[in-house]
Short mmCIF file of C-alpha atoms and ligand atoms in Angstrom, two decimals:
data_model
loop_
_atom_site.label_atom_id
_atom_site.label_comp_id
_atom_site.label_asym_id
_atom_site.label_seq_id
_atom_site.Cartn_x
_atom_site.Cartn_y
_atom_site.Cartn_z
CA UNK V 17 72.40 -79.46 180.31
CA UNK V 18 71.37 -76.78 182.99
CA UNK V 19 74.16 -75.94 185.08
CA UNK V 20 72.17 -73.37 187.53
CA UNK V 21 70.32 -76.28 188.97
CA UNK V 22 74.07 -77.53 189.69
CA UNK V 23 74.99 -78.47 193.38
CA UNK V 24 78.23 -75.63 194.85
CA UNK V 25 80.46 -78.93 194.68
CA UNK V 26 79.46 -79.90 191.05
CA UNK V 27 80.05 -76.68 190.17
CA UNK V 28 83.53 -76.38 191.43
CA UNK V 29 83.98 -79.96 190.18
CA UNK V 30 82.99 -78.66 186.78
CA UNK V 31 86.43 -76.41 187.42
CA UNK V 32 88.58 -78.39 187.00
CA UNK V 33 89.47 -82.42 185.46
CA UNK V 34 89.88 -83.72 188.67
CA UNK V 35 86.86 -85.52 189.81
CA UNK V 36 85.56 -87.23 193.13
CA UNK V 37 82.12 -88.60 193.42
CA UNK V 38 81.24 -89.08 189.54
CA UNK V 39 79.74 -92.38 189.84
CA UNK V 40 77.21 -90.50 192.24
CA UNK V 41 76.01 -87.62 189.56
CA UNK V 42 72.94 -88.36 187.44
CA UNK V 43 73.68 -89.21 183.58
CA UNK V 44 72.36 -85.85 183.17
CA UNK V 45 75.36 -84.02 185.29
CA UNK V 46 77.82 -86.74 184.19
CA UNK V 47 77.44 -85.27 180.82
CA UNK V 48 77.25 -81.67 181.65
CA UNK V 49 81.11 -81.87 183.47
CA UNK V 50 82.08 -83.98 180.14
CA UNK V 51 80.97 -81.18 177.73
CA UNK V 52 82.38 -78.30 180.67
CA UNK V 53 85.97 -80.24 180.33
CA UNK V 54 86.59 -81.37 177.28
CA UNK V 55 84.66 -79.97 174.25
CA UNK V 56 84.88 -76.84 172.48
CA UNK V 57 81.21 -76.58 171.86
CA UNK V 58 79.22 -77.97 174.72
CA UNK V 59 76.22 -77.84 173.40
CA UNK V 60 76.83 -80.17 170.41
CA UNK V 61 78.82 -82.74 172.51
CA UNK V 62 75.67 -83.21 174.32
CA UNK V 63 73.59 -83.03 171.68
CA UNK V 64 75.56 -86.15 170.35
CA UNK V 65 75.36 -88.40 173.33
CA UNK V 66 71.80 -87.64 173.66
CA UNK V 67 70.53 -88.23 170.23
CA UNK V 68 71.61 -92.49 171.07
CA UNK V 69 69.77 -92.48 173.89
CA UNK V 70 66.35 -94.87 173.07
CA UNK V 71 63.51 -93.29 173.03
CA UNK V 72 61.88 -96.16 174.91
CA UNK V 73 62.75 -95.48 178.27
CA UNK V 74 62.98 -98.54 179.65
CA UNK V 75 65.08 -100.01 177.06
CA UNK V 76 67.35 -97.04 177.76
CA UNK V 77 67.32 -97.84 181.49
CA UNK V 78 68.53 -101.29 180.83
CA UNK V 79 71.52 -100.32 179.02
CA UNK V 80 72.01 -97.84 181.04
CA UNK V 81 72.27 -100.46 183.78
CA UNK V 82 74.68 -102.76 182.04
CA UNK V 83 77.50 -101.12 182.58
CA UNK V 84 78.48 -97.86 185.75
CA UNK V 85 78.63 -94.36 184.32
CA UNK V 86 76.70 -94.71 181.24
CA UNK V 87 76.46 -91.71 179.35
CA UNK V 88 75.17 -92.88 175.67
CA UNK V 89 74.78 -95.77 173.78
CA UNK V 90 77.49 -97.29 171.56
CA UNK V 91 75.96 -98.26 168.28
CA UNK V 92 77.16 -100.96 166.01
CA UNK V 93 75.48 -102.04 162.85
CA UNK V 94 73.56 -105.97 163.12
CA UNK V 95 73.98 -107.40 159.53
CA UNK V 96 73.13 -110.97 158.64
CA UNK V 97 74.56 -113.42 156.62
CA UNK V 98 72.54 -115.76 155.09
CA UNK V 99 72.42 -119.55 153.29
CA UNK V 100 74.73 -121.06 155.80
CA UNK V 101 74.81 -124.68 155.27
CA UNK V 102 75.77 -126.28 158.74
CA UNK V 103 75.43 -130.20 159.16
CA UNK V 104 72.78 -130.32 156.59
CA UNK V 105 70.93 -127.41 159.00
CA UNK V 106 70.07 -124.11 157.14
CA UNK V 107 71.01 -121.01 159.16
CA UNK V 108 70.88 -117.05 158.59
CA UNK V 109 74.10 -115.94 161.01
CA UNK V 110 73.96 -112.59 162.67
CA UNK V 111 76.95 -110.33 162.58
CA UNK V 112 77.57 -107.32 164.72
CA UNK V 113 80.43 -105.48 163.23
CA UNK V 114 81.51 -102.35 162.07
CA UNK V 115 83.93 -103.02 158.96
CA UNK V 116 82.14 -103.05 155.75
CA UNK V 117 82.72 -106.31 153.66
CA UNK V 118 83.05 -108.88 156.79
CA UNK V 119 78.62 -109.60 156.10
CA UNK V 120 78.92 -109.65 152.58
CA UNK V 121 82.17 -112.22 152.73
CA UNK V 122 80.47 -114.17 154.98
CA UNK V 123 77.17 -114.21 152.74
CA UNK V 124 79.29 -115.39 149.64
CA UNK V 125 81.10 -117.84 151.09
CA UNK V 126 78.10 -119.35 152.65
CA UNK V 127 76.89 -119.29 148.96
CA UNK V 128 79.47 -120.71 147.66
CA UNK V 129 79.91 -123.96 150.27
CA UNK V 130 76.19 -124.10 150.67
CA UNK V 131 76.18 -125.75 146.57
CA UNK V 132 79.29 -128.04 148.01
CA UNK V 133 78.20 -130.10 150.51
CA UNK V 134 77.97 -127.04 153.35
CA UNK V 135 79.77 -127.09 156.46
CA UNK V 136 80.81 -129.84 158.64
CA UNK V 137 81.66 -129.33 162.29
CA UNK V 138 82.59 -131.48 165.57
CA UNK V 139 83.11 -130.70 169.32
CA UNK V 140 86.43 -131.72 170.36
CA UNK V 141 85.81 -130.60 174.12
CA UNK V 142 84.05 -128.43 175.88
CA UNK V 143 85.99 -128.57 179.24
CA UNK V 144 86.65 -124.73 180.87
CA UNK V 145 89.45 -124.36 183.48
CA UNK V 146 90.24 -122.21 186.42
CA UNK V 147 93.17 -122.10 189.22
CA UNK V 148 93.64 -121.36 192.53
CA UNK V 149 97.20 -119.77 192.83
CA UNK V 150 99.03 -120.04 196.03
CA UNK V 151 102.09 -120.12 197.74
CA UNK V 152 103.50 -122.75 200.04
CA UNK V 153 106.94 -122.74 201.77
CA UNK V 154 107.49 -126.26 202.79
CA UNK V 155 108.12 -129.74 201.89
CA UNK V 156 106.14 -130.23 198.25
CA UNK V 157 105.10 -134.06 199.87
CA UNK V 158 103.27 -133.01 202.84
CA UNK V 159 101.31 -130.63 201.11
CA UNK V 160 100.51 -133.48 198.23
CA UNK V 161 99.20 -135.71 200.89
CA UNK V 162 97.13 -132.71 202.77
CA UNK V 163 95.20 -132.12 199.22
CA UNK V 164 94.61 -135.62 198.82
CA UNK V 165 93.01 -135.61 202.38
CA UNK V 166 91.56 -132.09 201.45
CA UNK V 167 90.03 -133.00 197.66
CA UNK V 168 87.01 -134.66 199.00
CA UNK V 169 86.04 -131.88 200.98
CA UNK V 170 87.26 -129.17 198.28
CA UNK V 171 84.11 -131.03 196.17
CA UNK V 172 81.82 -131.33 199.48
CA UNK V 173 82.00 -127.71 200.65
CA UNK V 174 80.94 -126.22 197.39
CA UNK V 175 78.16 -128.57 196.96
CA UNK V 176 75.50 -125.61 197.29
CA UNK V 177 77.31 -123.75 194.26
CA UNK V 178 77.84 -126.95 192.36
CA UNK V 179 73.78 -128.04 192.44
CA UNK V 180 71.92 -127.30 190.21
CA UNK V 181 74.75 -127.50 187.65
CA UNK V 182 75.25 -131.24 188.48
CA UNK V 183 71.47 -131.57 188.69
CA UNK V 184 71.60 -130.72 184.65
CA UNK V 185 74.74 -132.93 184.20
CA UNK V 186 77.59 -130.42 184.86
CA UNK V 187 79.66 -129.71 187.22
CA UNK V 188 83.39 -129.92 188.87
CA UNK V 189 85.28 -132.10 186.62
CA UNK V 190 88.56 -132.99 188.59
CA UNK V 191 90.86 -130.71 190.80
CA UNK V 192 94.43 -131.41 190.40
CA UNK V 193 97.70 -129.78 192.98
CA UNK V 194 100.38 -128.53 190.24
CA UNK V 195 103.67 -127.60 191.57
CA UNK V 196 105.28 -124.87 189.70
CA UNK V 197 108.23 -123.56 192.01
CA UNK V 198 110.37 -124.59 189.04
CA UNK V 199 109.07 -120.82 187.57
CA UNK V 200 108.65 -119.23 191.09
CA UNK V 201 109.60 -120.17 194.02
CA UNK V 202 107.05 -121.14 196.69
CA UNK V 203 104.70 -121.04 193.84
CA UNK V 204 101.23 -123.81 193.64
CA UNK V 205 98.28 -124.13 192.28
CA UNK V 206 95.24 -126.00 192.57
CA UNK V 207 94.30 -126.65 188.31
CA UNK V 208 90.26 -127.15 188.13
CA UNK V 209 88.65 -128.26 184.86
CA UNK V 210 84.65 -127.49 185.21
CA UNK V 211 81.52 -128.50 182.49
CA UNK V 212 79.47 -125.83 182.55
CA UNK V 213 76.71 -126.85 179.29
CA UNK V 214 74.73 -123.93 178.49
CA UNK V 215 76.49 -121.01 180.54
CA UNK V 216 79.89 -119.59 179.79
CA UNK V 217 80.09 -120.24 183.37
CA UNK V 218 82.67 -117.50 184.52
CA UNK V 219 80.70 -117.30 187.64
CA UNK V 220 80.01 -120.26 188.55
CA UNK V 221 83.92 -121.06 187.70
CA UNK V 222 85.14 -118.33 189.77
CA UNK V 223 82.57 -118.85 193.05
CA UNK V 224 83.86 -122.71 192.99
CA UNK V 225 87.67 -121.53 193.09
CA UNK V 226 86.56 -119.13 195.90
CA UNK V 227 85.04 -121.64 197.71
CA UNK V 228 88.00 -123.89 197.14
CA UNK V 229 90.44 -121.35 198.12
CA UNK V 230 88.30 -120.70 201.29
CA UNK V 231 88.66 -124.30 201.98
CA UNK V 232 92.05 -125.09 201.14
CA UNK V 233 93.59 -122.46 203.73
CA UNK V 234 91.40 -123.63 206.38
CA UNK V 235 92.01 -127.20 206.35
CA UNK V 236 95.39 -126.12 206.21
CA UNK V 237 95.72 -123.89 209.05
CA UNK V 238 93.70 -126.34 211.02
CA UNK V 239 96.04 -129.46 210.03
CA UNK V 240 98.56 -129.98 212.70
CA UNK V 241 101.41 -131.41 210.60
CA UNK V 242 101.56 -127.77 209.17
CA UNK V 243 101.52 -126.58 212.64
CA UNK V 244 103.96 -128.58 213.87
CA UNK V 245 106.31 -127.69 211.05
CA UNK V 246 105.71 -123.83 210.65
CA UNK V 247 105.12 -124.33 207.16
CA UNK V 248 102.97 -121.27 205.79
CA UNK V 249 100.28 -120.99 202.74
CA UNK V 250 99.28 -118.12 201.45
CA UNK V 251 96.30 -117.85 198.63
CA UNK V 252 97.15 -114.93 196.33
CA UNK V 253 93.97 -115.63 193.94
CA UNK V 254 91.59 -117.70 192.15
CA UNK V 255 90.54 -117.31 188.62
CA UNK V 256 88.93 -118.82 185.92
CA UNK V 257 91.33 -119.62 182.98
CA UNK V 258 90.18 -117.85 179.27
CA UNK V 259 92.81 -120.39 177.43
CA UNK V 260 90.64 -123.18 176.83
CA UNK V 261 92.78 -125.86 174.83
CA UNK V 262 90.03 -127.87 175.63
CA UNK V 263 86.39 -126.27 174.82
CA UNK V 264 87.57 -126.82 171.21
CA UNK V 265 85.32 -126.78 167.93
CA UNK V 266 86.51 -128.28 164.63
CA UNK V 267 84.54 -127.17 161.22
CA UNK V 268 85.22 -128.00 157.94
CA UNK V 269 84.81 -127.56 154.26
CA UNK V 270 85.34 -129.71 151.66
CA UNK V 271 84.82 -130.68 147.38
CA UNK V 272 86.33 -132.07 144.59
CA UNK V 273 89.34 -129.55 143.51
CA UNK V 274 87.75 -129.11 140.08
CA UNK V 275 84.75 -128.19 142.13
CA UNK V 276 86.77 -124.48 142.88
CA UNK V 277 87.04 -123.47 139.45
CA UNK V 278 85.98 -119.89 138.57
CA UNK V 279 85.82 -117.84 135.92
CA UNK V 280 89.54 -116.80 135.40
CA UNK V 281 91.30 -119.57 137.76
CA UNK V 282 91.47 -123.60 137.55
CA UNK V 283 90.25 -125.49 140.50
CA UNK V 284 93.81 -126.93 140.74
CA UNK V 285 95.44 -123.60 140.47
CA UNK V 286 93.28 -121.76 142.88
CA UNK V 287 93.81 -125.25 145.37
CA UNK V 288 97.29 -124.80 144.74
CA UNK V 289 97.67 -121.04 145.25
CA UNK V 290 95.30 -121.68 148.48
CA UNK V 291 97.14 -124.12 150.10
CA UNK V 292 100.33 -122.07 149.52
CA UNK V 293 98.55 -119.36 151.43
CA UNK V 294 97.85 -121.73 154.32
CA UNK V 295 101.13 -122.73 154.45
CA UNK V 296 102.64 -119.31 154.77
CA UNK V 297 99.97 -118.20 157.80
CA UNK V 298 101.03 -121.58 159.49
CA UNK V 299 104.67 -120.85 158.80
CA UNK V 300 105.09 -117.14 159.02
CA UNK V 301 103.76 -115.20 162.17
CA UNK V 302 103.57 -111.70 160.79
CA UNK V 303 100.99 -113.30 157.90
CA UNK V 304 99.56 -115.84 160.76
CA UNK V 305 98.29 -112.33 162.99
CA UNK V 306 96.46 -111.00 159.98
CA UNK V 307 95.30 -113.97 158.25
CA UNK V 308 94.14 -115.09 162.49
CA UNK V 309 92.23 -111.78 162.27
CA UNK V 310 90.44 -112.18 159.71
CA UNK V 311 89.14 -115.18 160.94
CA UNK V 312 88.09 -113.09 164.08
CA UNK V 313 86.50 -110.52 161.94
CA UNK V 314 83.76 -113.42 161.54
CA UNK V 315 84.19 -114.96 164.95
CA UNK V 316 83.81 -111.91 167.25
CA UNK V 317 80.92 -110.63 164.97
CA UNK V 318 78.85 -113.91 166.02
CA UNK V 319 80.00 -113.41 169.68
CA UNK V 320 79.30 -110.00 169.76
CA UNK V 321 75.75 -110.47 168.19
CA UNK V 322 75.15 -113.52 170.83
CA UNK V 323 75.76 -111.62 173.59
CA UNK V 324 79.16 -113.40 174.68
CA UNK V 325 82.66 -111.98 175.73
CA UNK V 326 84.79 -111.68 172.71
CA UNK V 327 87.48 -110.29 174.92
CA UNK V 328 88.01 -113.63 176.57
CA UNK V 329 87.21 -115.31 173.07
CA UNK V 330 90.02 -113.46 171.46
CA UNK V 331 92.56 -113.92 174.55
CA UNK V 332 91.81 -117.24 174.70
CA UNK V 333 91.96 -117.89 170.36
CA UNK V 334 95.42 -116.82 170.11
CA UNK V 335 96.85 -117.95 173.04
CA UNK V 336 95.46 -121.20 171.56
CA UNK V 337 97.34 -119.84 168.02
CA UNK V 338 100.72 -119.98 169.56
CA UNK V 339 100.34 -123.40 171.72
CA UNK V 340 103.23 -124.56 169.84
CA UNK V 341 105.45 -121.54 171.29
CA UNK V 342 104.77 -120.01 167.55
CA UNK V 343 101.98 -117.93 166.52
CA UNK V 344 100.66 -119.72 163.59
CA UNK V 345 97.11 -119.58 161.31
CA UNK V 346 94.22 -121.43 162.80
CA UNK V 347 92.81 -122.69 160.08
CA UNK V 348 94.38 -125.07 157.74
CA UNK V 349 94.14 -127.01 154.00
CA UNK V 350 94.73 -129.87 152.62
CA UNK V 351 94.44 -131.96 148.94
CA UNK V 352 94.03 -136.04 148.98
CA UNK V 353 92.83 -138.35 146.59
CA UNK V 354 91.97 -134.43 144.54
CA UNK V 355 89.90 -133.42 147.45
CA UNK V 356 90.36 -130.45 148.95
CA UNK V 357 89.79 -130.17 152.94
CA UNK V 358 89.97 -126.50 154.63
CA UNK V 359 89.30 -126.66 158.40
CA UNK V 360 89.72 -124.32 161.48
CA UNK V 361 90.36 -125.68 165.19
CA UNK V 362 89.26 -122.90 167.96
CA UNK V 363 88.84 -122.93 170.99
CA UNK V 364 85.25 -121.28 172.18
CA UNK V 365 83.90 -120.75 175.59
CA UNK V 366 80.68 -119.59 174.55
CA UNK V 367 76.92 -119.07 176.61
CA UNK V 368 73.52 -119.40 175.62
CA UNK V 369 72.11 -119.21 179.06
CA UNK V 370 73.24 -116.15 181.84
CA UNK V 371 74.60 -113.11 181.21
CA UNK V 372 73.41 -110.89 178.28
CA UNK V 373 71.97 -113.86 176.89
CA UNK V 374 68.25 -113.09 178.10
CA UNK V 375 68.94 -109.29 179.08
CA UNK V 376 69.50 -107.60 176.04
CA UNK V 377 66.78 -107.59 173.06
CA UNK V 378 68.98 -108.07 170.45
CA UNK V 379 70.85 -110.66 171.85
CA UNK V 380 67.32 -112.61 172.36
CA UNK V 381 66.53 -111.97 168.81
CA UNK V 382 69.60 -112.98 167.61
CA UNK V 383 69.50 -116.69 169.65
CA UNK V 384 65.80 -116.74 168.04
CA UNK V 385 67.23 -116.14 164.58
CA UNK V 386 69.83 -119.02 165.06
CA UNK V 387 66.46 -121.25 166.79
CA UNK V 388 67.89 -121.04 170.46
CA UNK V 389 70.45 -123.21 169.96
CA UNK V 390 73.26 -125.03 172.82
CA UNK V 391 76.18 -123.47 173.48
CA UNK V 392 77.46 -126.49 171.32
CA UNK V 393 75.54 -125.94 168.48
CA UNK V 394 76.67 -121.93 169.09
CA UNK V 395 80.44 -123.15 169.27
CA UNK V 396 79.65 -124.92 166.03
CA UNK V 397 78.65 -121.87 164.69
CA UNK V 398 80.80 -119.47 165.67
CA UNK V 399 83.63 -121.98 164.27
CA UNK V 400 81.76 -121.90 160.78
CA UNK V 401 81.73 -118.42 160.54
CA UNK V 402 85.37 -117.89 161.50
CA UNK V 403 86.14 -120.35 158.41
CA UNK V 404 83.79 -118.67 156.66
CA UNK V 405 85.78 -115.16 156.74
CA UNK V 406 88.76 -116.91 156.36
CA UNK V 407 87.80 -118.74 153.16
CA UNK V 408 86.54 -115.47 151.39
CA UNK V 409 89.66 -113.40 152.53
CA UNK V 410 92.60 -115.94 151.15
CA UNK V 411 89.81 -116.66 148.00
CA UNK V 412 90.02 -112.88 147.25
CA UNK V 413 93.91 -112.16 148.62
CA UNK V 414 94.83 -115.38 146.03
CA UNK V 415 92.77 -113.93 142.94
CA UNK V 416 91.73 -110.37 142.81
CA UNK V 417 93.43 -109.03 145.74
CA UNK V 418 91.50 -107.81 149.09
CA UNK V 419 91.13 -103.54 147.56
CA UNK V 420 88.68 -104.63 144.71
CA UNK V 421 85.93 -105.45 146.84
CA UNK V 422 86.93 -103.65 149.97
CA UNK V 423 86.48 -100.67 148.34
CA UNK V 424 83.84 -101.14 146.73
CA UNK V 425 81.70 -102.14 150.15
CA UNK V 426 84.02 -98.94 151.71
CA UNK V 427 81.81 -96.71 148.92
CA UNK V 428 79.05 -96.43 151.07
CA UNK V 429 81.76 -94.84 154.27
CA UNK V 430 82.82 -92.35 151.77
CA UNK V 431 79.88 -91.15 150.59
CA UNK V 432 78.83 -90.45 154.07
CA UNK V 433 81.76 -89.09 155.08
CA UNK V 434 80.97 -86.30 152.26
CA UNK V 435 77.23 -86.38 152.80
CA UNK V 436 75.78 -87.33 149.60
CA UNK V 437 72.39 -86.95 148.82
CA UNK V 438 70.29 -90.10 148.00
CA UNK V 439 70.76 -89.02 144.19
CA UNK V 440 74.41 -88.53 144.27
CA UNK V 441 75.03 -91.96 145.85
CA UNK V 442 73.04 -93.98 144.03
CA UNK V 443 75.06 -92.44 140.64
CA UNK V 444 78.18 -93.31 142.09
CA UNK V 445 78.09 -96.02 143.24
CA UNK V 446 76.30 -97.02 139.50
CA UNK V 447 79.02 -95.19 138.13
CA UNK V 448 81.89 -97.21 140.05
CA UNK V 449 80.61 -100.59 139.25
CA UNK V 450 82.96 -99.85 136.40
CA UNK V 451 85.54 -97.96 137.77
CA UNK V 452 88.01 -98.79 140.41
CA UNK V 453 87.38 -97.26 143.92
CA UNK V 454 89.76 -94.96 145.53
CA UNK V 455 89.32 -92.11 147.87
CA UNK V 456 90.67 -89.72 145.32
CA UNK V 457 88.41 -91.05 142.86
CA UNK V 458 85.06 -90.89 144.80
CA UNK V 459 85.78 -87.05 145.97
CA UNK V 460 86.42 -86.51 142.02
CA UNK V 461 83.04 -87.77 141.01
CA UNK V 462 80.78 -86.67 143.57
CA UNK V 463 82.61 -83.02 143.11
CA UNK V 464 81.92 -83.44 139.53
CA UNK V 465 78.46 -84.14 140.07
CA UNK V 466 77.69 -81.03 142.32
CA UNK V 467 79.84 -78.46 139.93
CA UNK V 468 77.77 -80.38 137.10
C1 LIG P 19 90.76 -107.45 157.04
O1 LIG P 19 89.92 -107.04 158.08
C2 LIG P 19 91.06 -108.92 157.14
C3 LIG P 19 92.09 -109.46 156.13
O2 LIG P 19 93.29 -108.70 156.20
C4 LIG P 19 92.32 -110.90 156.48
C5 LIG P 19 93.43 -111.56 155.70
O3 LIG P 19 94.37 -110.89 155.25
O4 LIG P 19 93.38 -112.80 155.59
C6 LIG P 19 91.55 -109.32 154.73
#
């Protein structure tokens, strides 16, 4: 970047780390004080950020709007996994993730349920929550009767939010007063469930509760029993809720256990060995965590791709894990009458409408690949994914162990990482389809080749 075109305060700025005003420097200067304070060679640094920008400028001016101080773009490889089998429905799943073997489990164990009936799935729920927290100091019966008086008009007043929502069959689903000075003192809160279809609805969740909030305090101050007594409320904030209990998807696999015989294992064996696994992720918390995140290794993939927040998906997936006080696996197996079941129960508040949904290119193409589908039909998939992962991790962790193929998909990262030539990869990786990968090994060979 060309620091003599640089402002007397942006150049002292570019003195030291300390920094007022950044947000108002064009992504052209915000990178120039970057490279002045951090990097050894400034040039490069820059060099890096600015070979992500898009070429297409208005593409780049639309990420660069997503987000405040955008300097680059963030790349992450889309993969797709394909043959998914989903209530009789074919689908090709995109995956945005950065870990090699998460597509290529996915793809296999869509393979391998797809010639077994495929996946089944159900919405439990699909109810989202959000809370007004307050506090109250006075008797806990006067202010149940004021928010009976006040619930009417808690609905009423946010009738202009709540519109067009209700006009497509959503909407405010109840408001209940919950008294929890048991945990702190003085301490209420007004518990809201909302539908909210299509959209995630994080704004339309949190613009009610403001609304509510807004009203609540009024009425109050207004009401002359509370007058009269002195009593005082005080709204500290209102929120939407990311645990979800109750926006909950169930999928499901299922076959005959002689159906799961492979090459070197028994169906029965490999049912046995797999519901042993189970057991231990639903019994054992430090084997639940990884087991839960390999699950989320397909999940967050699918949300990412979509255009949804995986941040409030995870938060709100393993709070939903340890519901029972005990972190414990999501997913779970079972054998009757020889057949063996393997579901997963998660709770999803997912969008296919709002937010990135429309904005972002990929996100469109990636609804078009899945044929626009609801955010039920997205929660269905999402779930289905999540099993999917799931299924191929304890499949390999219970026969070959997780390295075999791990490695093998890591090939590819190493062979980067040491810059091989077209040639020298594809001998490599021809000569390691016999040969176990390890680090060690792959340096070895590729040095080989280049002394050869
Ligand atoms: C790695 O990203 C995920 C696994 O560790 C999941 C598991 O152990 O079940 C393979």
């Amino acid at each position: 970047m060309q620091s003599q075109y640089l402002c007397d305060s942006h150049k002292k700025s570019l003195m030291t780390k300390e920094v007022s005003g950044f947000s108002k420097l064009t992504k052209s200067q915000k990178i120039d004080w970057l490279a002045q304070h951090y990097f050894q060679d400034k040039e490069q640094a820059t060099q890096t950020l600015v070979s992500y920008w898009n070429s297409d400028e208005k593409l780049q001016q639309l990420h660069d709007e997503f987000i405040e101080n955008t300097i680059s773009n963030y790349y992450l490889p889309l993969g797709v996994a394909p043959n998914f089998l989903i209530n009789n429905k074919r689908y090709t799943i995109p995956m945005a993730i950065e870990e090699s073997s998460v597509v290529a489990a996915a793809s296999k164990a869509a393979k391998f349920w797809a010639t077994r009936g495929g996946f089944k799935t159900e919405i439990l729920g699909t109810t989202k929550v959000g809370q007004v927290h307050f506090t109250y100091t006075g008797n806990a019966k006067q202010l149940q009767s004021y928010f009976s008086d006040i619930k009417p008009v808690l609905f009423s007043e946010a009738a202009s939010i709540t519109r067009n929502m209700e006009k497509r069959g959503g909407g405010i689903k109840d408001i209940t007063l919950v008294n929890k000075t048991a945990s702190i003192s003085n301490y209420y809160q007004l518990h809201c469930t909302f539908e909210t279809l299509d959209a995630m609805g994080a704004n339309f969740i949190n613009s009610c509760l403001e609304q509510f909030a807004s009203t609540f305090e009024n009425g109050f101050l207004k009401d002359p029993r509370f007058r009269e007594s002195g009593d005082s409320l005080q709204i500290i904030m209102s929120i939407l809720s990311n645990y979800v209990p109750d926006c909950l998807v169930r999928a499901e696999v299922s076959c005959p256990v002689k159906e799961l015989s492979e090459k070197n294992i028994e169906g029965a064996m490999f049912a046995e060995k797999f519901l042993q696994a189970i057991a231990i992720a639903e019994h054992e918390p430090y084997r639940a965590v990884t087991h839960n995140k390999g699950i989320m290794n397909g999940i967050d993939a699918v949300v990412l791709a979509t255009g949804n927040d995986f941040r409030a998906v995870e938060a709100g997936v393993h709070a939903y894990a340890a519901r029972t006080m005990q972190y414990r696996s999501l997913t779970h197996a079972k054998i009757e009458d020889e057949i063996f079941t393997f579901w997963i129960e998660v709770p999803l508040a997912l969008g296919t409408v709002g937010g990135l949904t429309k904005l972002h290119p990929l996100v469109r193409w990636s609804m078009e690949l899945l044929q626009n589908p609801s955010s039920k039909e997205l929660m269905e998939i999402v779930a289905v994914a999540g099993l999917a992962q799931n299924f191929a991790a304890v499949k390999s962790l219970i026969t070959t162990g997780i390295q075999q193929g791990h490695m093998k998909m890591h090939l590819m990262n190493i062979l980067n990482q040491l810059e091989a030539q077209p040639e020298e990869k594809q001998k490599t990786v021809q000569y390691f389809k016999t040969h176990t990968v390890t680090h060690s090994a792959v340096v070895d060979f590729v040095n080989s080749l280049r002394t050869a």
